[in-house]
Coordinates of C-alpha atoms in Angstrom, one line a residue:
M550 CA 35.0 73.7 84.5
Q551 CA 37.8 72.5 82.3
R552 CA 38.7 69.0 83.6
F553 CA 42.3 68.6 82.5
L554 CA 43.2 71.9 84.1
I555 CA 41.9 70.9 87.5
S556 CA 44.1 68.9 88.3
L557 CA 40.0 76.8 114.6
A558 CA 39.7 75.4 117.3
A559 CA 36.1 75.8 118.8
A560 CA 35.2 77.5 122.1
C561 CA 36.3 75.7 125.2
A562 CA 34.1 72.7 126.0
V563 CA 32.1 72.7 129.2
A564 CA 32.6 69.0 129.2
A565 CA 34.5 66.7 126.9
T566 CA 31.5 65.5 124.9
I567 CA 29.4 68.7 124.8
A568 CA 28.9 70.1 121.3
T569 CA 31.2 73.0 120.7
P570 CA 30.4 74.9 117.5
S571 CA 32.9 76.8 115.6
H572 CA 31.7 80.3 114.6
A573 CA 33.5 79.8 111.3
G574 CA 30.9 77.5 109.9
K575 CA 27.6 78.4 111.5
Q576 CA 26.0 79.7 108.4
Q577 CA 28.1 77.9 105.8
L578 CA 26.0 77.1 102.7
S579 CA 26.1 73.8 100.7
V580 CA 26.2 74.8 97.1
F581 CA 25.6 72.3 94.3
Q582 CA 26.0 72.6 90.5
D583 CA 24.9 70.2 87.8
D584 CA 23.7 72.2 84.8
R585 CA 23.6 69.1 82.6
L586 CA 20.8 67.6 84.8
L587 CA 19.2 70.8 86.1
V588 CA 19.1 72.9 82.9
L589 CA 19.9 70.9 79.8
S590 CA 18.1 67.6 80.2
G591 CA 14.4 68.4 80.4
D592 CA 11.7 68.9 83.0
S593 CA 11.5 65.4 84.5
T594 CA 15.2 65.0 84.9
R595 CA 15.4 68.4 86.5
E596 CA 12.7 67.6 89.0
R597 CA 14.2 64.2 89.9
T598 CA 17.6 65.8 90.4
L599 CA 16.2 68.5 92.6
D600 CA 14.5 65.9 94.7
D601 CA 17.8 64.1 95.1
L602 CA 19.6 67.3 96.1
Q603 CA 16.9 68.0 98.6
E604 CA 17.4 64.6 100.1
L605 CA 21.1 65.3 100.3
G606 CA 20.5 68.6 102.2
V607 CA 21.6 71.0 99.5
D608 CA 20.4 74.5 100.3
T609 CA 21.8 76.5 97.3
I610 CA 21.9 75.7 93.6
H611 CA 24.6 77.3 91.4
S612 CA 23.7 77.5 87.7
V613 CA 25.3 79.1 84.7
A614 CA 22.9 81.1 82.6
F615 CA 24.3 80.3 79.2
W616 CA 23.8 83.5 77.1
H617 CA 23.6 81.7 73.8
K618 CA 20.9 79.3 75.1
I619 CA 18.5 82.2 75.8
A620 CA 19.4 84.7 73.1
P621 CA 17.7 84.8 69.7
A622 CA 19.7 84.0 66.5
P623 CA 22.7 82.9 68.6
T624 CA 24.7 81.7 65.5
S625 CA 24.2 84.9 63.5
R626 CA 26.8 87.6 63.4
R627 CA 24.0 90.2 63.0
R628 CA 21.8 91.0 66.0
P629 CA 18.1 90.7 65.2
S630 CA 16.6 94.0 64.0
G631 CA 14.9 95.9 66.8
F632 CA 15.9 93.4 69.5
D633 CA 16.0 94.9 73.0
G634 CA 18.1 92.6 75.0
S635 CA 17.1 94.2 78.3
D636 CA 13.4 93.1 77.8
P637 CA 12.7 89.5 78.8
A638 CA 9.7 89.6 76.4
A639 CA 12.0 90.2 73.5
Y640 CA 13.5 86.7 73.8
P641 CA 11.8 83.6 72.5
A642 CA 9.5 82.6 75.4
E643 CA 10.4 78.9 75.2
F644 CA 14.1 79.8 75.6
W645 CA 13.4 80.9 79.1
D646 CA 11.7 77.6 80.1
K647 CA 14.7 75.7 81.3
Y648 CA 15.7 78.5 83.7
D649 CA 12.1 79.3 84.7
G650 CA 11.7 75.7 85.7
L651 CA 14.9 75.6 87.7
V652 CA 14.0 78.9 89.5
R653 CA 10.5 77.6 90.4
G654 CA 11.8 74.1 91.3
A655 CA 14.5 75.4 93.6
S656 CA 12.1 77.9 95.2
V657 CA 9.3 75.3 96.0
R658 CA 11.9 73.1 97.8
G659 CA 13.3 76.0 99.8
M660 CA 16.6 76.2 98.0
D661 CA 18.3 79.4 97.0
L662 CA 19.8 79.9 93.6
I663 CA 23.1 81.6 92.4
L664 CA 22.7 82.5 88.8
S665 CA 25.8 83.2 86.7
P666 CA 25.3 84.9 83.4
S667 CA 28.1 83.7 81.2
A668 CA 29.5 82.4 77.9
P669 CA 28.9 80.9 75.5
I670 CA 27.7 84.1 74.0
P671 CA 25.6 84.7 70.9
S672 CA 27.8 85.3 67.8
W673 CA 26.3 88.8 67.4
A674 CA 27.6 89.8 70.8
S675 CA 31.2 89.1 70.0
G676 CA 33.6 92.0 69.3
C677 CA 36.1 89.8 67.5
P678 CA 36.6 89.8 63.7
T679 CA 36.8 86.1 63.3
T680 CA 34.1 84.4 61.4
R681 CA 34.5 81.1 63.2
L682 CA 31.5 80.5 65.4
A683 CA 33.3 78.5 68.0
L684 CA 35.8 81.3 68.6
R685 CA 33.2 84.0 68.6
R686 CA 31.3 82.3 71.5
T687 CA 33.9 83.5 74.0
C688 CA 35.6 86.4 72.3
R689 CA 35.4 89.9 73.6
P690 CA 31.7 90.1 74.7
N691 CA 30.0 93.4 73.9
L692 CA 29.6 95.1 77.3
T693 CA 26.4 96.9 76.3
Q694 CA 24.8 93.8 75.1
F695 CA 25.9 91.9 78.2
K696 CA 24.5 94.6 80.4
R697 CA 21.2 94.2 78.6
F698 CA 21.2 90.4 79.0
V699 CA 21.8 90.7 82.7
A700 CA 19.0 93.3 83.0
A701 CA 16.7 90.8 81.3
L702 CA 17.6 88.2 83.9
G703 CA 17.2 90.7 86.7
T704 CA 13.8 91.8 85.5
R705 CA 12.5 88.3 84.8
Y706 CA 13.7 87.0 88.2
S707 CA 12.7 90.1 90.2
G708 CA 9.8 88.4 92.0
E709 CA 7.3 90.5 90.1
Y710 CA 7.5 89.1 86.5
A711 CA 4.6 87.0 85.2
D712 CA 5.6 83.9 83.2
E713 CA 4.1 84.6 79.8
N714 CA 4.7 81.2 78.4
Q715 CA 3.8 78.5 80.9
G716 CA 1.0 80.4 82.7
R717 CA 2.2 79.7 86.2
G718 CA 1.9 83.1 87.6
T719 CA 4.7 85.3 89.0
L720 CA 8.2 83.9 88.8
P721 CA 10.2 83.6 92.0
R722 CA 12.9 86.1 92.8
V723 CA 16.6 85.3 92.5
T724 CA 18.7 87.1 95.1
R725 CA 22.2 85.7 94.4
W726 CA 24.3 86.3 91.3
S727 CA 27.8 85.6 90.2
V728 CA 29.3 87.2 87.1
W729 CA 30.6 84.8 84.4
N730 CA 32.2 81.4 84.7
E731 CA 35.9 80.8 85.0
P732 CA 36.9 84.1 83.2
N733 CA 40.6 83.1 83.6
Q734 CA 40.1 80.1 81.3
G735 CA 40.1 80.3 77.5
G736 CA 37.2 77.9 77.3
W737 CA 35.0 80.7 78.7
L738 CA 36.6 84.0 77.9
T739 CA 39.0 85.0 75.1
P740 CA 41.5 86.3 74.5
Q741 CA 43.4 85.5 77.7
Y742 CA 46.6 87.0 76.5
A743 CA 47.7 89.0 73.4
R744 CA 51.0 90.2 72.0
V745 CA 51.1 94.0 72.1
K746 CA 54.2 95.8 70.7
G747 CA 56.2 92.6 71.0
R748 CA 55.2 91.9 74.6
V749 CA 52.8 89.3 75.9
V750 CA 50.2 91.0 78.0
S751 CA 47.2 89.8 80.0
V752 CA 43.9 90.8 78.4
S753 CA 41.1 88.8 80.1
P754 CA 41.2 90.7 83.5
V755 CA 40.4 93.9 81.7
I756 CA 37.6 92.4 79.7
Y757 CA 36.2 90.7 82.8
R758 CA 36.3 93.9 84.8
G759 CA 34.1 95.5 82.2
L760 CA 31.7 92.6 82.4
V761 CA 31.5 92.8 86.2
R762 CA 30.8 96.6 86.1
S763 CA 28.2 96.1 83.4
A764 CA 26.4 93.3 85.4
L765 CA 26.5 95.4 88.6
K766 CA 24.8 98.3 86.8
A767 CA 22.1 96.0 85.3
L768 CA 21.4 94.4 88.6
Q769 CA 21.2 97.7 90.4
Q770 CA 18.8 99.1 87.8
T771 CA 16.5 96.1 88.0
G772 CA 16.1 96.1 91.8
H773 CA 18.9 93.7 92.8
G774 CA 21.4 96.2 94.3
S775 CA 21.1 94.7 97.8
D776 CA 21.4 91.1 96.6
D777 CA 24.5 88.9 97.0
I778 CA 26.6 89.7 93.8
L779 CA 29.9 87.9 93.4
L780 CA 32.8 88.3 91.1
G781 CA 35.4 85.7 90.3
E782 CA 34.2 82.2 89.6
T783 CA 37.9 81.7 89.0
A784 CA 39.4 78.3 88.1
P785 CA 42.3 77.3 90.4
L786 CA 45.1 76.7 87.9
G787 CA 47.0 78.3 85.1
R788 CA 49.5 77.5 82.4
R789 CA 52.6 79.1 80.8
T790 CA 52.3 77.3 77.4
G791 CA 49.8 77.1 74.6
S792 CA 47.9 79.6 72.4
L793 CA 48.0 83.1 73.9
S794 CA 44.3 83.5 73.3
T795 CA 43.2 80.4 75.2
R796 CA 46.1 79.8 77.6
P797 CA 44.6 79.8 81.1
T798 CA 45.6 82.6 83.4
P799 CA 46.7 81.6 87.0
P800 CA 44.1 82.9 89.4
T801 CA 46.5 85.0 91.5
E802 CA 47.7 86.9 88.5
F803 CA 44.2 87.2 87.0
L804 CA 42.7 88.6 90.3
R805 CA 45.6 91.1 90.9
D806 CA 45.4 92.4 87.3
L807 CA 41.6 92.6 87.6
L808 CA 41.9 94.7 90.8
C809 CA 44.9 96.7 89.5
L810 CA 47.3 95.4 92.2
D811 CA 50.9 94.5 91.9
A812 CA 52.5 91.3 93.4
R813 CA 53.0 93.2 96.7
G814 CA 49.4 94.3 97.0
R815 CA 50.1 97.9 96.0
K816 CA 48.2 99.9 93.3
L817 CA 49.6 99.3 89.8
T818 CA 51.4 102.3 88.4
G819 CA 53.2 103.3 85.2
S820 CA 52.9 101.4 82.0
R821 CA 51.6 98.3 83.7
A822 CA 48.6 100.3 85.0
Q823 CA 48.1 101.8 81.6
T824 CA 48.1 98.3 80.0
M825 CA 45.6 97.1 82.6
D826 CA 43.3 100.2 82.1
C827 CA 43.6 101.2 85.7
R828 CA 43.2 104.9 85.3
G829 CA 40.3 106.2 87.4
F830 CA 39.7 102.9 89.0
T831 CA 36.7 103.0 91.3
R832 CA 35.8 100.4 93.9
I833 CA 33.9 97.4 92.5
G834 CA 30.7 97.0 94.6
V835 CA 30.4 93.3 94.9
S836 CA 29.4 91.5 98.1
G837 CA 31.7 88.5 97.8
V838 CA 34.3 86.6 95.7
S839 CA 33.6 83.1 94.2
H840 CA 36.2 80.5 93.4
H841 CA 36.6 76.9 92.2
P842 CA 39.3 75.4 94.5
Y843 CA 39.9 72.1 92.6
T844 CA 43.2 70.4 93.1
R845 CA 45.1 69.5 89.9
G846 CA 43.3 66.8 87.9
G847 CA 40.6 66.7 90.5
S848 CA 42.7 63.9 91.9
Q849 CA 45.0 65.4 94.6
P850 CA 43.8 65.6 98.2
P851 CA 42.3 68.8 99.5
T852 CA 45.6 69.5 101.4
A853 CA 47.4 70.0 98.0
K854 CA 48.4 73.7 97.7
G855 CA 49.3 73.8 94.0
L856 CA 51.9 76.0 92.5
P857 CA 52.5 79.5 94.0
T858 CA 50.3 81.2 91.4
E859 CA 47.4 78.8 92.0
I860 CA 44.6 78.7 94.6
T861 CA 43.2 75.5 96.1
M862 CA 41.3 75.1 99.3
S863 CA 44.6 74.6 101.3
S864 CA 46.2 77.7 99.7
A865 CA 43.2 80.0 100.1
S866 CA 45.6 82.3 102.1
R867 CA 46.8 83.5 98.7
L868 CA 43.3 84.6 97.8
K869 CA 42.7 86.2 101.2
A870 CA 46.0 88.1 100.8
I871 CA 44.7 89.6 97.5
L872 CA 41.4 90.4 99.0
T873 CA 43.0 92.1 102.0
A874 CA 45.2 94.2 99.7
A875 CA 42.1 95.0 97.6
G876 CA 40.3 96.3 100.6
R877 CA 43.2 98.3 101.8
Q878 CA 43.6 99.9 98.3
Q879 CA 39.8 100.5 97.9
R880 CA 39.5 98.1 95.1
L881 CA 36.9 96.1 96.9
R882 CA 35.0 96.4 100.2
S883 CA 37.1 95.0 103.1
G884 CA 36.3 91.7 104.6
L885 CA 34.4 90.2 101.6
P886 CA 33.5 86.5 102.1
I887 CA 34.8 83.7 99.8
W888 CA 32.2 81.5 98.1
Y889 CA 33.3 78.1 96.9
T890 CA 30.8 77.5 94.1
E891 CA 32.3 74.5 92.1
Y892 CA 34.4 71.7 93.4
G893 CA 34.8 67.9 93.2
F894 CA 37.0 64.9 92.8
Q895 CA 37.3 62.5 89.8
T896 CA 36.8 58.9 90.6
N897 CA 38.2 55.6 89.3
P898 CA 36.0 53.9 88.3
P899 CA 35.3 55.2 85.7
D900 CA 38.2 57.6 85.1
E901 CA 41.3 55.5 85.0
L902 CA 43.6 58.5 84.1
F903 CA 42.8 61.1 86.8
G904 CA 40.4 59.3 89.2
V905 CA 40.9 58.6 92.8
S906 CA 39.3 55.6 94.5
L907 CA 35.7 55.8 95.5
E908 CA 36.7 55.7 99.1
E909 CA 39.1 58.5 98.6
Q910 CA 36.5 60.7 97.0
A911 CA 34.2 60.2 99.9
R912 CA 37.0 61.0 102.4
F913 CA 38.3 64.0 100.4
I914 CA 34.8 65.5 100.2
N915 CA 34.4 65.3 104.0
Q916 CA 37.9 66.6 104.6
S917 CA 37.2 69.6 102.3
D918 CA 34.1 70.4 104.2
F919 CA 36.0 70.2 107.5
L920 CA 38.8 72.5 106.2
A921 CA 36.2 75.0 104.9
Y922 CA 34.3 74.9 108.2
Q923 CA 37.4 76.1 110.0
D924 CA 37.9 79.1 107.8
R925 CA 36.0 82.2 108.9
A926 CA 36.2 83.7 105.5
V927 CA 34.5 80.9 103.6
R928 CA 30.7 81.3 103.1
S929 CA 30.0 78.2 101.1
V930 CA 31.3 74.7 100.1
A931 CA 30.5 73.2 96.8
Q932 CA 30.0 69.9 94.9
Y933 CA 30.1 69.7 91.1
E934 CA 27.9 67.1 89.6
L935 CA 25.4 64.7 91.0
R936 CA 25.9 62.1 88.3
D937 CA 28.9 61.2 86.2
E938 CA 28.9 62.1 82.5
A939 CA 28.8 59.4 79.8
N940 CA 31.9 60.8 78.1
L941 CA 34.9 59.5 80.0
A942 CA 37.0 62.4 78.8
S943 CA 34.7 64.7 80.8
F944 CA 33.7 65.1 84.5
Q945 CA 33.4 62.0 86.6
T946 CA 33.0 63.9 89.9
G947 CA 29.5 62.8 90.6
L948 CA 28.0 61.4 93.8
R949 CA 26.4 58.8 91.5
F950 CA 27.7 56.9 88.6
N951 CA 26.3 57.7 85.2
D952 CA 23.7 54.9 85.5
G953 CA 22.4 56.4 88.7
R954 CA 24.1 54.0 91.2
P955 CA 25.3 55.9 94.3
K956 CA 29.0 56.1 95.1
P957 CA 30.2 56.0 98.7
A958 CA 30.4 59.8 98.3
F959 CA 26.6 60.1 98.2
A960 CA 26.3 59.0 101.9
A961 CA 29.4 60.9 102.8
Y962 CA 28.1 64.1 101.4
R963 CA 24.7 63.7 103.1
L964 CA 26.2 63.2 106.6
P965 CA 29.9 64.3 106.6
I966 CA 32.3 63.2 109.3
W967 CA 35.9 64.0 110.1
V968 CA 37.9 62.8 113.1
A969 CA 41.1 64.6 114.1
R970 CA 43.4 64.6 117.1
S971 CA 42.7 67.3 119.7
T972 CA 44.4 68.4 122.9
G973 CA 44.6 66.5 126.1
G974 CA 44.6 63.1 124.5
R975 CA 41.1 63.7 123.1
L976 CA 39.7 63.3 119.6
R977 CA 37.7 65.9 117.8
V978 CA 34.7 64.5 115.9
W979 CA 33.2 66.9 113.5
G980 CA 30.2 66.4 111.2
Q981 CA 27.1 67.9 109.7
V982 CA 23.5 66.8 109.3
R983 CA 23.0 68.3 105.9
P984 CA 19.4 67.3 105.4
A985 CA 18.2 68.8 108.7
A986 CA 16.1 71.9 108.5
D987 CA 17.7 75.2 109.3
D988 CA 18.0 75.7 113.1
A989 CA 16.5 72.3 113.8
L990 CA 17.8 70.6 117.0
E991 CA 18.7 67.1 115.9
D992 CA 20.3 64.3 118.0
V993 CA 23.3 62.6 116.5
E994 CA 25.0 59.5 117.9
V995 CA 28.8 59.5 117.8
Q996 CA 29.7 55.8 117.5
N997 CA 32.9 53.8 117.7
D998 CA 34.0 50.4 116.6
P999 CA 37.2 49.7 118.6
D1000 CA 38.3 46.5 116.8
G1001 CA 37.0 46.6 113.2
S1002 CA 34.4 44.0 113.8
G1003 CA 31.6 46.3 112.5
D1004 CA 30.0 46.4 116.0
F1005 CA 29.5 50.1 116.6
S1006 CA 28.4 51.4 120.0
T1007 CA 27.3 54.9 120.9
V1008 CA 30.0 56.9 122.7
E1009 CA 27.8 60.0 123.1
T1010 CA 24.6 61.5 121.7
V1011 CA 25.0 65.1 120.9
Q1012 CA 22.7 67.8 119.6
T1013 CA 23.3 70.0 116.6
T1014 CA 23.7 73.6 117.7
D1015 CA 24.5 75.4 114.5
A1016 CA 22.0 76.8 112.0
K1017 CA 23.2 74.4 109.4
G1018 CA 23.3 71.2 111.4
F1019 CA 26.9 71.0 112.5
I1020 CA 28.3 69.1 115.4
D1021 CA 31.8 69.6 116.8
V1022 CA 32.6 67.5 119.8
R1023 CA 35.6 66.3 121.9
V1024 CA 35.6 62.7 123.0
P1025 CA 38.1 60.5 124.8
S1026 CA 40.6 59.0 122.5
R1027 CA 39.8 55.4 121.3
G1028 CA 41.2 53.2 118.6
G1029 CA 39.3 51.8 115.8
T1030 CA 36.8 53.5 113.5
W1031 CA 34.1 56.1 113.9
R1032 CA 30.7 57.0 112.4
L1033 CA 27.7 59.2 113.0
R1034 CA 24.2 58.0 113.2
W1035 CA 21.1 60.2 112.8
T1036 CA 17.4 59.5 113.1
P1037 CA 15.3 62.5 112.0
K1038 CA 13.0 63.7 114.7
D1039 CA 10.2 64.3 112.3
G1040 CA 10.4 60.7 111.0
G1041 CA 12.2 59.0 108.2
P1042 CA 14.9 56.4 108.0
T1043 CA 18.0 56.4 110.0
V1044 CA 21.1 57.8 108.2
T1045 CA 24.7 56.8 108.9
S1046 CA 27.9 58.5 107.8
R1047 CA 30.8 56.8 106.2
V1048 CA 33.2 54.9 108.5
A1049 CA 36.1 57.2 109.4
R1050 CA 39.5 56.8 111.1
V1051 CA 41.5 59.5 112.8
G1052 CA 42.8 61.8 110.0
G1053 CA 40.7 60.0 107.4

């Protein structure tokens, strides 16, 4: 989450306007992350935000479990005497409240939660000699202490642990986990690189491999071995300049080194294998790989592929090639799904440096969803932030402005639409009724305005056929603009999509 580094055809139709679902996206999840509102801003803000996300149709929350926010004495270099980090009761009870509230709030609304234990770390868990607190918060996390922290999370959110502080009975179970946040970025894990015997070598993949193995052991020991457990959470970009310790590692290089693979997908050998600590490598038992497929600056369209070492949504083939090689070389299980867990586009207003227009943000979000839907490997799409941050130097990727006013992207996210040219002179109209209940059969009007007058008429009414409310139809080609219109069968106001043109 470092802003300045961000920079299939369906089955044959029985008739032209019958819904034709793509099996790529049937179960694709809608992941949303906004830790500022959901974790760090108090109970009332969290509950209002969860209500907003429920209205939008979000089914999965992604949250970073900031280690230093839960640990005792986080600024001390000395671990508290007698502290057992694997025991949830050993932590100050009130430090759990922000996450307990999120777990309960998501559960009561029928939302799943992906929890990512990550930096910043307590100072006493750093293996670096520096006395500077800011540096110790990311530097060489102690693997034993991290394993204990993850064990505490696993025990507390096992579905059997009683909340000792707020007296609300047994806490819900968390069944999805992802290890760390952007481990290829110096803002989250250091050192990224180091100079060894006069050579610059990559360090962070080795550190991260240890963190993943430690987390896996902890989750298995606390009854979460059959849960969804992801590795990665990688940022999409890298850099060749800057401090070795904090210089971001390109994701392709990071993942290959993590998995002890060379650039051709073979096992590392020789001195390189020794440097990457590959001796005795055993398969890492995760169930998926998570990634943040931002384009550079959060301001390029989702079709931008980035540099050859980078991974955006349109260059996901680079990630899939690494995963294919990892399966072939027994580094990972073959066929692991890709989870997009953080993503978004900066807008102008308010960001005059990187931001795209409000209309472009709405369009890019829908285009991204359409691209992901067509990719069999992709398990989830993601949106980072509900509301813009007050600091203009930070993220402005929200669906709302900082003052709460909705951007056009709010409606676009709730009811996505994309119109593309199809075969035989037809158009493909794709969309999703995000707020619809799973497996609900909802009627959606596909509407056209041929001359830009704003007078839309219904071309066809189609029914959602996928578990997550997708429609995918072929209609006769017409000029003008298109939109979707949905009236919930169980009541509620009619919802319309943004107005879309072919290819936009």
